[in-house]
PDB file of C-alpha atoms in Angstrom:
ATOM      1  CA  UNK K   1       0.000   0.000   0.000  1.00 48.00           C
ATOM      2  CA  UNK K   2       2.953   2.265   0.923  1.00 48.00           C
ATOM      3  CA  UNK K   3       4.699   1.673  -2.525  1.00 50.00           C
ATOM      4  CA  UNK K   4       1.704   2.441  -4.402  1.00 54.00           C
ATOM      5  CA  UNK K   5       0.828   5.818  -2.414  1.00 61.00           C
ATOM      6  CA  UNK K   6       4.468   6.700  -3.343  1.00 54.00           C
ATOM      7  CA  UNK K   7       3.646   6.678  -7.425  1.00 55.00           C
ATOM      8  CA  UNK K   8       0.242   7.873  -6.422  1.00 62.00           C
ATOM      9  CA  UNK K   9       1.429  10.942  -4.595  1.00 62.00           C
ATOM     10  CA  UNK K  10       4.355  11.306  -7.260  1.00 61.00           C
ATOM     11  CA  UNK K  11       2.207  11.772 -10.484  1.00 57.00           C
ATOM     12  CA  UNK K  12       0.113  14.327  -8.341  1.00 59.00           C
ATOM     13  CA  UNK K  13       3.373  16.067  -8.045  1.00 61.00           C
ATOM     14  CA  UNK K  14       4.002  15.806 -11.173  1.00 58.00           C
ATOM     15  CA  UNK K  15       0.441  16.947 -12.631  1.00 55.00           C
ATOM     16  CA  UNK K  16       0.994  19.930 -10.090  1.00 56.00           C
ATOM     17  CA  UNK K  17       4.266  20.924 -11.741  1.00 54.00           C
ATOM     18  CA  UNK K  18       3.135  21.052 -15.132  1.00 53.00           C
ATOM     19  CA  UNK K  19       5.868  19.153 -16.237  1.00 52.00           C
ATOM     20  CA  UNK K  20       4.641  16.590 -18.203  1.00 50.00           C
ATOM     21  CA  UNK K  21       4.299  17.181 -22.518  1.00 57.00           C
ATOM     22  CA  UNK K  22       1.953  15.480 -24.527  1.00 55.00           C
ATOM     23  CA  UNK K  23       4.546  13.763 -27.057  1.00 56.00           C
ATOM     24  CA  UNK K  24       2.354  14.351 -29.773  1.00 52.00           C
ATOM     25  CA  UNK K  25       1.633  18.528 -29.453  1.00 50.00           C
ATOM     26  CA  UNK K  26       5.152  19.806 -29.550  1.00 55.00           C
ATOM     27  CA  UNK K  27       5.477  23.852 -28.155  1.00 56.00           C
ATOM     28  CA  UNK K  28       6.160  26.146 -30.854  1.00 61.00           C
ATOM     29  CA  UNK K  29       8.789  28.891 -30.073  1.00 57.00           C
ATOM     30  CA  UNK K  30       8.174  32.750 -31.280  1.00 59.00           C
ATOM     31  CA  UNK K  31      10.446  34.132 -33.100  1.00 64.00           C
ATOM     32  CA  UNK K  32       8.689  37.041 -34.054  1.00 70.00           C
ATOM     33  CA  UNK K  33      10.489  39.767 -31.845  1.00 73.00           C
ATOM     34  CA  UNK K  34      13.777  38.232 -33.020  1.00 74.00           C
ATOM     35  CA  UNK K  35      13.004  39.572 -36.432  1.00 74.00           C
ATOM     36  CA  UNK K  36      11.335  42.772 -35.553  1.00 74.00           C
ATOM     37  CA  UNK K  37      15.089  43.565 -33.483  1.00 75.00           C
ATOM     38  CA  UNK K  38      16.298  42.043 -36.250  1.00 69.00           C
ATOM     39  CA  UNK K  39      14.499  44.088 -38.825  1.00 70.00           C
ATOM     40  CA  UNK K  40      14.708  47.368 -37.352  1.00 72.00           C
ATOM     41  CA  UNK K  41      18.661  46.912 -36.964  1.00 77.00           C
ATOM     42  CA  UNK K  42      18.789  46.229 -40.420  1.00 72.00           C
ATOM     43  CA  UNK K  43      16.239  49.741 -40.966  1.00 72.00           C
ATOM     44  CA  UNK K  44      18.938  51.668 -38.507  1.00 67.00           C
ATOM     45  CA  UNK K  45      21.754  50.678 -40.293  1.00 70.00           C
ATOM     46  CA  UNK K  46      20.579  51.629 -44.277  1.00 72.00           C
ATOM     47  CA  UNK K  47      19.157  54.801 -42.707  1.00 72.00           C
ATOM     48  CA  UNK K  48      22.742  55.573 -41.342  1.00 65.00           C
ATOM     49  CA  UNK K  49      24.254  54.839 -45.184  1.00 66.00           C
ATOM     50  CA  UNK K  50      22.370  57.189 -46.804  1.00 63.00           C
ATOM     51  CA  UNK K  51      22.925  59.801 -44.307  1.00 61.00           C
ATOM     52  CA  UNK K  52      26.933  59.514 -44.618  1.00 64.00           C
ATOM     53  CA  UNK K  53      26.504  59.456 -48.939  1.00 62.00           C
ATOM     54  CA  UNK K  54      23.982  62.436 -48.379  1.00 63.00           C
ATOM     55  CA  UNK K  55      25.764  64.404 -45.742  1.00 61.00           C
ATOM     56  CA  UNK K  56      29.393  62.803 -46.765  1.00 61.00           C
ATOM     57  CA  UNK K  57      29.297  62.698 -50.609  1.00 69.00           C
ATOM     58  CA  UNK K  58      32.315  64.874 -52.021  1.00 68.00           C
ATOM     59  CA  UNK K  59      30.243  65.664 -55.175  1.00 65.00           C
ATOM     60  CA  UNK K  60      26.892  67.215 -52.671  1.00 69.00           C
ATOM     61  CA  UNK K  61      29.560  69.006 -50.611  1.00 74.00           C
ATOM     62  CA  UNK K  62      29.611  73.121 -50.795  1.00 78.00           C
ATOM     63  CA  UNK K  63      33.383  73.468 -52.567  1.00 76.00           C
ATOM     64  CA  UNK K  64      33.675  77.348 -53.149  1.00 82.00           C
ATOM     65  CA  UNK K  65      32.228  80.575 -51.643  1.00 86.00           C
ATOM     66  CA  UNK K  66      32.448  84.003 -53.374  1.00 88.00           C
ATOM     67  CA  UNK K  67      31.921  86.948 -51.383  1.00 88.00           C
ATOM     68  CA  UNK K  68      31.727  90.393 -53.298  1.00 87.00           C
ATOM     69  CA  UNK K  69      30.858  93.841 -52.409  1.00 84.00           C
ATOM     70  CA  UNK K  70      33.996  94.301 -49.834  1.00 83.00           C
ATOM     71  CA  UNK K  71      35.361  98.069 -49.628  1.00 77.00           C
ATOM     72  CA  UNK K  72      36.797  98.301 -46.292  1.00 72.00           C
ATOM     73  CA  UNK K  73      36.113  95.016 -44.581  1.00 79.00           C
ATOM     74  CA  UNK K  74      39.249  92.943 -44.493  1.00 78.00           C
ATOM     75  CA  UNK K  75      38.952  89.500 -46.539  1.00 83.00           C
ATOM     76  CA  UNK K  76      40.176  87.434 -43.834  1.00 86.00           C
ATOM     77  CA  UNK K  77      37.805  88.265 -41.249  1.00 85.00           C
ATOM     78  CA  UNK K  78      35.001  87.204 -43.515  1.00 86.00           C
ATOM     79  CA  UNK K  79      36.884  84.390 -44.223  1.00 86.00           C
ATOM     80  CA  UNK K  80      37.447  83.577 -40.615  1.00 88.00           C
ATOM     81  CA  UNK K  81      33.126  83.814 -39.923  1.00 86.00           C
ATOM     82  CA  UNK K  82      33.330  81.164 -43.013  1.00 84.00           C
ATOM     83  CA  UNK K  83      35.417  78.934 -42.256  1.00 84.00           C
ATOM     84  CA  UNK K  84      34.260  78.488 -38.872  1.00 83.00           C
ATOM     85  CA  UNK K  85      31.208  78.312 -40.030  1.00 82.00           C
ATOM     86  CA  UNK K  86      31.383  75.290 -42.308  1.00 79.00           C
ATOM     87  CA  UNK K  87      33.150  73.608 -40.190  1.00 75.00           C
ATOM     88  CA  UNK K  88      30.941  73.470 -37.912  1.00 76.00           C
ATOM     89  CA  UNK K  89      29.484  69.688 -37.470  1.00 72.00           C
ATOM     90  CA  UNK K  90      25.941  68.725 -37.041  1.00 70.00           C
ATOM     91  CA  UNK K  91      25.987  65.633 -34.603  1.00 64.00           C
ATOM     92  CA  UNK K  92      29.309  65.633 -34.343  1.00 65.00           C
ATOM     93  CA  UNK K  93      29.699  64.055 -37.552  1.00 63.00           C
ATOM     94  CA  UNK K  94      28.377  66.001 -40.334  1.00 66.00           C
ATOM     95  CA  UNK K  95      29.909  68.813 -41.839  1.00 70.00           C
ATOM     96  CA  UNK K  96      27.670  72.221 -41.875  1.00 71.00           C
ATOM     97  CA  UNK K  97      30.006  72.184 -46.163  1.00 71.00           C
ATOM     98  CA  UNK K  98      26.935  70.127 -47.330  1.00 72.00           C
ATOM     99  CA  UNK K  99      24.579  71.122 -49.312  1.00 71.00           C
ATOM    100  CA  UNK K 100      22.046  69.680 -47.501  1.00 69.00           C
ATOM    101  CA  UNK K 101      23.093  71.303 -43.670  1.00 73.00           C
ATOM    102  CA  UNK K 102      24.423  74.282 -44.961  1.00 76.00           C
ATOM    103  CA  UNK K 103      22.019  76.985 -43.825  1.00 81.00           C
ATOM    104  CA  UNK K 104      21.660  80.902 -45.351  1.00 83.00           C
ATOM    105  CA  UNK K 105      19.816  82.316 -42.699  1.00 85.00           C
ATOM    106  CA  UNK K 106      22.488  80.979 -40.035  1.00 86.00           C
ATOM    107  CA  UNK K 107      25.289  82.421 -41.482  1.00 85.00           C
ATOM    108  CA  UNK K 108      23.580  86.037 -42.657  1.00 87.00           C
ATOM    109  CA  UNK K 109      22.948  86.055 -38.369  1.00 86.00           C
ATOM    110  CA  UNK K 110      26.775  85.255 -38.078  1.00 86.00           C
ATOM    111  CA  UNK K 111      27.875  88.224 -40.490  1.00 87.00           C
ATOM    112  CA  UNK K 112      25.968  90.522 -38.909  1.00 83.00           C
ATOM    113  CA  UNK K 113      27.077  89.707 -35.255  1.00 81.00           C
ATOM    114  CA  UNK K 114      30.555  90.253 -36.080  1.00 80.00           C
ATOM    115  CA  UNK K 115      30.181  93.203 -38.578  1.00 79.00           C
ATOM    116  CA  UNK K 116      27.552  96.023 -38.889  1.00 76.00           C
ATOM    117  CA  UNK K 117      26.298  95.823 -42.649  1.00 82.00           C
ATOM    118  CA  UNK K 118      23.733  97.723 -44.501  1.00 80.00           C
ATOM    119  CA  UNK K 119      22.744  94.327 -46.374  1.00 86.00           C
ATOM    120  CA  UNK K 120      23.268  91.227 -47.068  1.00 88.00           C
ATOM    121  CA  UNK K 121      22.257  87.959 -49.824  1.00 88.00           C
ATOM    122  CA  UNK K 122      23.068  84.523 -50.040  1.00 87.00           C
ATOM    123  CA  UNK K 123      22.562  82.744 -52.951  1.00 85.00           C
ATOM    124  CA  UNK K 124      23.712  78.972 -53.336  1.00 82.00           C
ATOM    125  CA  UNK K 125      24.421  77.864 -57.281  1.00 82.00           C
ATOM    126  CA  UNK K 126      24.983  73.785 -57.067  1.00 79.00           C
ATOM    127  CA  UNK K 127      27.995  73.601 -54.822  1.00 80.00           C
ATOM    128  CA  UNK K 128      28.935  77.036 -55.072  1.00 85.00           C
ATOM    129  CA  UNK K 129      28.016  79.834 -52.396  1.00 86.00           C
ATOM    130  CA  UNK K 130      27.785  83.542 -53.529  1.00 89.00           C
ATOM    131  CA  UNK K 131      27.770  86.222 -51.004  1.00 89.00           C
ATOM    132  CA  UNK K 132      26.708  90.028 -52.025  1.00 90.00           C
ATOM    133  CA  UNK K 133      27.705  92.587 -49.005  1.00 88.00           C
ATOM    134  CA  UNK K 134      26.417  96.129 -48.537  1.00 85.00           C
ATOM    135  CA  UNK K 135      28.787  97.833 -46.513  1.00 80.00           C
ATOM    136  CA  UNK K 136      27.716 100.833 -44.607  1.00 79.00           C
ATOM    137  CA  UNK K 137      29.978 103.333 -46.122  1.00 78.00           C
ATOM    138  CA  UNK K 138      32.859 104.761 -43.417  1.00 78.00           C
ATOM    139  CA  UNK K 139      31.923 108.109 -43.038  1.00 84.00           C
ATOM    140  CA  UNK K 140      34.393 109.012 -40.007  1.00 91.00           C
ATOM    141  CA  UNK K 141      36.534 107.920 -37.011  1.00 94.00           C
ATOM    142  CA  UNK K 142      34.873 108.194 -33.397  1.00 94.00           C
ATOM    143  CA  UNK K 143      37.859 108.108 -30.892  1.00 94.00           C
ATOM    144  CA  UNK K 144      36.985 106.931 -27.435  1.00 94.00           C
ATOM    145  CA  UNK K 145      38.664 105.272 -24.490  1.00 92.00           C
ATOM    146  CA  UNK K 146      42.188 104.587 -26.531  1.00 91.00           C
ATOM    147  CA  UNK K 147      40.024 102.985 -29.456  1.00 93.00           C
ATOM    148  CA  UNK K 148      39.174 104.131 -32.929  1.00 93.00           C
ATOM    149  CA  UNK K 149      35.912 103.164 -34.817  1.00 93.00           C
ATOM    150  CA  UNK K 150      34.511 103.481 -37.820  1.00 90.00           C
ATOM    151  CA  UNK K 151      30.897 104.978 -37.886  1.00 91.00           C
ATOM    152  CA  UNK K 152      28.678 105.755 -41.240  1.00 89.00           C
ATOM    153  CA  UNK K 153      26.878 108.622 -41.933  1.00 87.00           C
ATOM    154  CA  UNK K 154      23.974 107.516 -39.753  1.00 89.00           C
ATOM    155  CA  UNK K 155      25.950 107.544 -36.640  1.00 91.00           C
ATOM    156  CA  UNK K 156      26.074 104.035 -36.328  1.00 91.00           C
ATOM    157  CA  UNK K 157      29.511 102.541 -35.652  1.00 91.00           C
ATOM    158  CA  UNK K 158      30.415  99.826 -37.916  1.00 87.00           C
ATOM    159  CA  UNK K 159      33.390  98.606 -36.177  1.00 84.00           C
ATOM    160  CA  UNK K 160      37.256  99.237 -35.198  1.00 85.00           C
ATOM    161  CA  UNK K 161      39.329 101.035 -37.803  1.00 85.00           C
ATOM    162  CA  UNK K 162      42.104  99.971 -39.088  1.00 81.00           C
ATOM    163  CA  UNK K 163      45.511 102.693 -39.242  1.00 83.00           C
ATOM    164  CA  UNK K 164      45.366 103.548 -42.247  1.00 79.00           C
ATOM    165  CA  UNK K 165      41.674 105.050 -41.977  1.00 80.00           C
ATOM    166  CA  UNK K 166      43.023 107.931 -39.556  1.00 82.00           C
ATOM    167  CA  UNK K 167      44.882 109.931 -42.728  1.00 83.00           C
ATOM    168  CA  UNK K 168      41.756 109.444 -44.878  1.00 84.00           C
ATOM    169  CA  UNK K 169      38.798 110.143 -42.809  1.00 88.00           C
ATOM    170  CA  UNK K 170      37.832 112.786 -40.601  1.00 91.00           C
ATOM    171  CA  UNK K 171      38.773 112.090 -36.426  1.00 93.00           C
ATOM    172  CA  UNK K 172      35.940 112.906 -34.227  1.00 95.00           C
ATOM    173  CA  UNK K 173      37.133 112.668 -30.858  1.00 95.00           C
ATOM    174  CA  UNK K 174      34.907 111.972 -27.505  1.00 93.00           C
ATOM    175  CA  UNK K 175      36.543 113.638 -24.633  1.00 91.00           C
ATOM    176  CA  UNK K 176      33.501 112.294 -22.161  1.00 89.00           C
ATOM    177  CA  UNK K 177      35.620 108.781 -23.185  1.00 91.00           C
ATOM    178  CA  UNK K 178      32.309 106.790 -23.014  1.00 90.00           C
ATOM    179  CA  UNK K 179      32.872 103.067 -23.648  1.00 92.00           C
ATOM    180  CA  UNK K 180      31.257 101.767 -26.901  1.00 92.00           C
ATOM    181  CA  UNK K 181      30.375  98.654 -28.596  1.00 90.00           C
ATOM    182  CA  UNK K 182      30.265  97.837 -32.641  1.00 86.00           C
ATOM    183  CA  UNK K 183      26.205  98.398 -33.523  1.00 86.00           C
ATOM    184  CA  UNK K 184      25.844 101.932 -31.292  1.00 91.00           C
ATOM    185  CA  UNK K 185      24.624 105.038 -32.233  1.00 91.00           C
ATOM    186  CA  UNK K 186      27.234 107.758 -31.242  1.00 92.00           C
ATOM    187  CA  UNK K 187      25.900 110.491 -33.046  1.00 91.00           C
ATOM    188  CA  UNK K 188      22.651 111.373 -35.129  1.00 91.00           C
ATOM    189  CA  UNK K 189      22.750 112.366 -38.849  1.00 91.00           C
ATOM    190  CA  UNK K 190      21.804 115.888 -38.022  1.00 92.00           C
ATOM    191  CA  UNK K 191      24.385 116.338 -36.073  1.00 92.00           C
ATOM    192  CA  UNK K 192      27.231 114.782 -38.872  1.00 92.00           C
ATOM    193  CA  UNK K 193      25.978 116.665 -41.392  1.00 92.00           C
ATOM    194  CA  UNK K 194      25.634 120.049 -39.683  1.00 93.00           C
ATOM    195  CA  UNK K 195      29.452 118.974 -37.956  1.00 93.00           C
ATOM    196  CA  UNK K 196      30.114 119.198 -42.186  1.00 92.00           C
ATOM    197  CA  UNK K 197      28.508 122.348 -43.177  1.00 94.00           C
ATOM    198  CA  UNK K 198      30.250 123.904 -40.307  1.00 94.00           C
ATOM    199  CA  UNK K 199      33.428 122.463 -41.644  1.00 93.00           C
ATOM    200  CA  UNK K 200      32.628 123.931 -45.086  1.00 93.00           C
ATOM    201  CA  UNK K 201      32.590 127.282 -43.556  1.00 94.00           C
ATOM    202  CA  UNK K 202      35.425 126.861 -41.688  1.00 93.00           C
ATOM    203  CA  UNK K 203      37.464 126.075 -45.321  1.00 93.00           C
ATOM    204  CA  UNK K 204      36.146 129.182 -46.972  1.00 93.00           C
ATOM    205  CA  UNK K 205      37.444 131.009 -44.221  1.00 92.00           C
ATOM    206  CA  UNK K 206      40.563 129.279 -44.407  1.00 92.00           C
ATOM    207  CA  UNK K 207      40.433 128.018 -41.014  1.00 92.00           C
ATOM    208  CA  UNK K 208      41.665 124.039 -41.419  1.00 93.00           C
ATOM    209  CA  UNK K 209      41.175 121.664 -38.244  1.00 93.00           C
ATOM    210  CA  UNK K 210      42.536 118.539 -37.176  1.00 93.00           C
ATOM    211  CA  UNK K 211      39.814 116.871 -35.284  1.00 94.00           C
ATOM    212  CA  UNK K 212      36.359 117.053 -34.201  1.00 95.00           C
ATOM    213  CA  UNK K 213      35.434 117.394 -30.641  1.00 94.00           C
ATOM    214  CA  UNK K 214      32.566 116.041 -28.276  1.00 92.00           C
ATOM    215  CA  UNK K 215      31.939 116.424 -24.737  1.00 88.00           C
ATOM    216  CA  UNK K 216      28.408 115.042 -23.758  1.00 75.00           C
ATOM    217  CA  UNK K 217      28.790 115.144 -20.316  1.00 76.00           C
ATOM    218  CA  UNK K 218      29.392 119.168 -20.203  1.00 64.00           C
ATOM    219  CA  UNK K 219      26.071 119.914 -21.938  1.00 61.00           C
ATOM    220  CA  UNK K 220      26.663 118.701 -25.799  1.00 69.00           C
ATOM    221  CA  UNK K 221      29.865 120.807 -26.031  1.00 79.00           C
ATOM    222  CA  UNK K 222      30.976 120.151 -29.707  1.00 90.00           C
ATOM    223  CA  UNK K 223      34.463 122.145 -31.098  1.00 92.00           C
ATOM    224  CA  UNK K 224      36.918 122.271 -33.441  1.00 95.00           C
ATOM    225  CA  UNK K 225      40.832 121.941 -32.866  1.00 93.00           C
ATOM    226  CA  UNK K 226      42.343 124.391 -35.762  1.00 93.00           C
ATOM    227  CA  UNK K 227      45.409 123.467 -36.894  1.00 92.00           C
ATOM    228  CA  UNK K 228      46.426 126.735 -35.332  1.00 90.00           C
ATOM    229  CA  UNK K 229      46.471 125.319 -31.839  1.00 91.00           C
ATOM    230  CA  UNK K 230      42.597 127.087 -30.614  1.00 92.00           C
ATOM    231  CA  UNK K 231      39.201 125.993 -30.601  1.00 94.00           C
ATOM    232  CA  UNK K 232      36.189 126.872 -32.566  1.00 94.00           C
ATOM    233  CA  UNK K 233      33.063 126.159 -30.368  1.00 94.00           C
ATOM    234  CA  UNK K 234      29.581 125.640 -31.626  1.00 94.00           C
ATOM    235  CA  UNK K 235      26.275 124.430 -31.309  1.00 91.00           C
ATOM    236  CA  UNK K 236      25.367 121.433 -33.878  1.00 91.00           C
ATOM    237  CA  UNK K 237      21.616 121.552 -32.742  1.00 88.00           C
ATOM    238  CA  UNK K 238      21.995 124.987 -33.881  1.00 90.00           C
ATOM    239  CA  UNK K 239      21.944 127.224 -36.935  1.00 93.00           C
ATOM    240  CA  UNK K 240      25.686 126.642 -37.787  1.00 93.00           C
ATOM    241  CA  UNK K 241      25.577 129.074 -41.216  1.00 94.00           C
ATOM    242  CA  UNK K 242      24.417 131.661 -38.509  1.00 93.00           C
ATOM    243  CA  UNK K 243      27.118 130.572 -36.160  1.00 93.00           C
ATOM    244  CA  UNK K 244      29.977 130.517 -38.824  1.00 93.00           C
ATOM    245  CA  UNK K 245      29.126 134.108 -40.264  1.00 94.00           C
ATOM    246  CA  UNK K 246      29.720 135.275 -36.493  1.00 92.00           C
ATOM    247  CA  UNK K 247      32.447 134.054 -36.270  1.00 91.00           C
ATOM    248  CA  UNK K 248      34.163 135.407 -39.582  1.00 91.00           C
ATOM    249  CA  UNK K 249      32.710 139.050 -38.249  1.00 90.00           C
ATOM    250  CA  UNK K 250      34.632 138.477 -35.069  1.00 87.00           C
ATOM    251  CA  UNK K 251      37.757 137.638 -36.625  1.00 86.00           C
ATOM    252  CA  UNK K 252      37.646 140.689 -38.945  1.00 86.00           C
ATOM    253  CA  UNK K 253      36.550 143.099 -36.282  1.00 84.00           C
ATOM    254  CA  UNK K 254      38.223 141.823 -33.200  1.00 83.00           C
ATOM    255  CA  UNK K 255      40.821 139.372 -33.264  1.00 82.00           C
ATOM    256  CA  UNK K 256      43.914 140.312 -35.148  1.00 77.00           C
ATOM    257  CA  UNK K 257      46.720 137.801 -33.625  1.00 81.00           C
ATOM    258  CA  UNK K 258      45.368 134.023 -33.791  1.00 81.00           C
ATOM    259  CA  UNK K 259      48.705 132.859 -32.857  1.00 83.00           C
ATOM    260  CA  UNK K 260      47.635 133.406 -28.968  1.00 84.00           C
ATOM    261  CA  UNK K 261      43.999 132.608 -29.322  1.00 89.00           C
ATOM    262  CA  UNK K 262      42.573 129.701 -27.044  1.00 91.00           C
ATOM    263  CA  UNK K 263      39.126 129.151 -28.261  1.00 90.00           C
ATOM    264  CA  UNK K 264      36.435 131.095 -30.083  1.00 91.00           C
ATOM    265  CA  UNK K 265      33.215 130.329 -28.743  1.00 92.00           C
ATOM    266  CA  UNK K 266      29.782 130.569 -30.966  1.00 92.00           C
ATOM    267  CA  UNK K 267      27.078 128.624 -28.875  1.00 88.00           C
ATOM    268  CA  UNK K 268      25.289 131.849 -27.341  1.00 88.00           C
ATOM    269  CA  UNK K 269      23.960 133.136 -30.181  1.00 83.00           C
ATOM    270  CA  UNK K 270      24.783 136.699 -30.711  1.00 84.00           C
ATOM    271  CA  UNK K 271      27.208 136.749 -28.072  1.00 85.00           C
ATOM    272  CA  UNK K 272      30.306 135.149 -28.882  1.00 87.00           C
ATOM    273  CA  UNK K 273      32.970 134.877 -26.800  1.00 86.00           C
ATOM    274  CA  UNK K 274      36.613 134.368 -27.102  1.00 86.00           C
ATOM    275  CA  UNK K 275      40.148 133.999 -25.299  1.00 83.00           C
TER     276      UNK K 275
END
């Protein structure tokens, strides 16, 4: 009785355990999400192909860039913006050179960061770049702080200025020495051009001047430094033909020796005052 409790109890066990198989209904195994993994491996890897002949190809890759317009903005620092530009990577592993990655708008925000321009185009023609610049046109020098800058006829300053600009255009000179950045507005138009009519009075009277000279923290003082060694003060919110036919009366009528003069001052109207 024991012996047969013992098989009894043991195919219990047994039926408990699930581990008996019918012989004839063999388990089929899915291999479904093998080939899905499989599959979309396969997917990954032609996607990543194309991508390295699109992005990689020699023959879709930008291979010249022609910038014209350039009067006084140096070559090399446009092609400095350019080259770091196109190198730049996209993922780390493609090159900004495609034609594909390479975007207009991106580098026209670049340009315009590093230099102040009127206008600018991009056009792309197969693997070639062209690049029109509008410079704003260098107008004068604006001294401040140690530092020279260019600025255009709008007052706007376009950026530092090379040497060779201070023999060939006029040097306005802050004395406040206010600290500036490339894109500010240091003067208006009004005042530049009546700063010029003044100075076209000044050469029919055959009074020439070095320099131009602002003060805006002593009330918009604005003067001349002759080459004769004095000043010519006068208002440029003013009426400066008014102002220069003053002073041509004074120096008939009043001054005879310039050689000791200090200043001529013309910003009170119909009193003018001298030293």
């Amino acid at each position: 009785m024991k012996r047969r409790d013992f098989f009894r109890k043991t195919q219990h066990k047994r039926y408990a355990s699930r581990s008996f198989r019918n012989p004839y209904f063999r388990e089929r195994i899915d291999r479904r999400p093998m080939m899905i993994l499989v599959g979309v491996l396969i997917s990954f890897l032609m996607i990543l192909v194309f991508l390295f002949i699109i992005f990689l190809n020699p023959s879709l890759q930008i291979n010249e860039i022609h910038v014209s317009g350039l009067e006084t903005i140096s070559k090399t620092e446009i092609d400095d913006v350019l080259r770091s530009y196109t190198g730049d990577r996209v993922f780390i592993v493609f090159p900004r050179q495609s034609r594909y990655l390479f975007d207009q708008d991106k580098l026209v925000e670049l340009l315009k960061e590093k230099f102040t321009l009127r206008d600018i185009q991009i056009s792309r023609i197969k693997n070639r770049i062209e690049i029109q610049i509008h410079e704003r046109t260098s107008f004068l020098v604006w001294q401040t702080k140690g530092q020279s800058y260019v600025v255009d006829l709008d007052g706007i300053v376009i950026r530092t200025a090379e040497e060779y600009l201070l023999s060939s255009l006029p040097i306005f000179v802050d004395r406040s020495n206010v600290e500036i950045d490339i894109g500010d507005s240091v003067l208006t138009s009004n005042e530049i051009n009546s700063v010029f009519r003044f100075g076209e009075h000044l050469k029919a009277q055959n009074i020439s001047y070095m320099q131009v000279e602002f003060d805006r923290l002593a009330g918009k003082w604005t003067g001349v430094l002759t080459t004769g060694g004095y000043r010519i003060l006068f208002d440029v919110t003013g009426d400066v033909d008014a102002q220069a036919q003053r002073l041509e009366l004074i120096k008939k009528e009043k001054i005879t020796d310039v050689s000791k003069l200090e200043y001529i001052d013309l910003r009170f109207g119909d009193h003018v005052y001298y030293k």
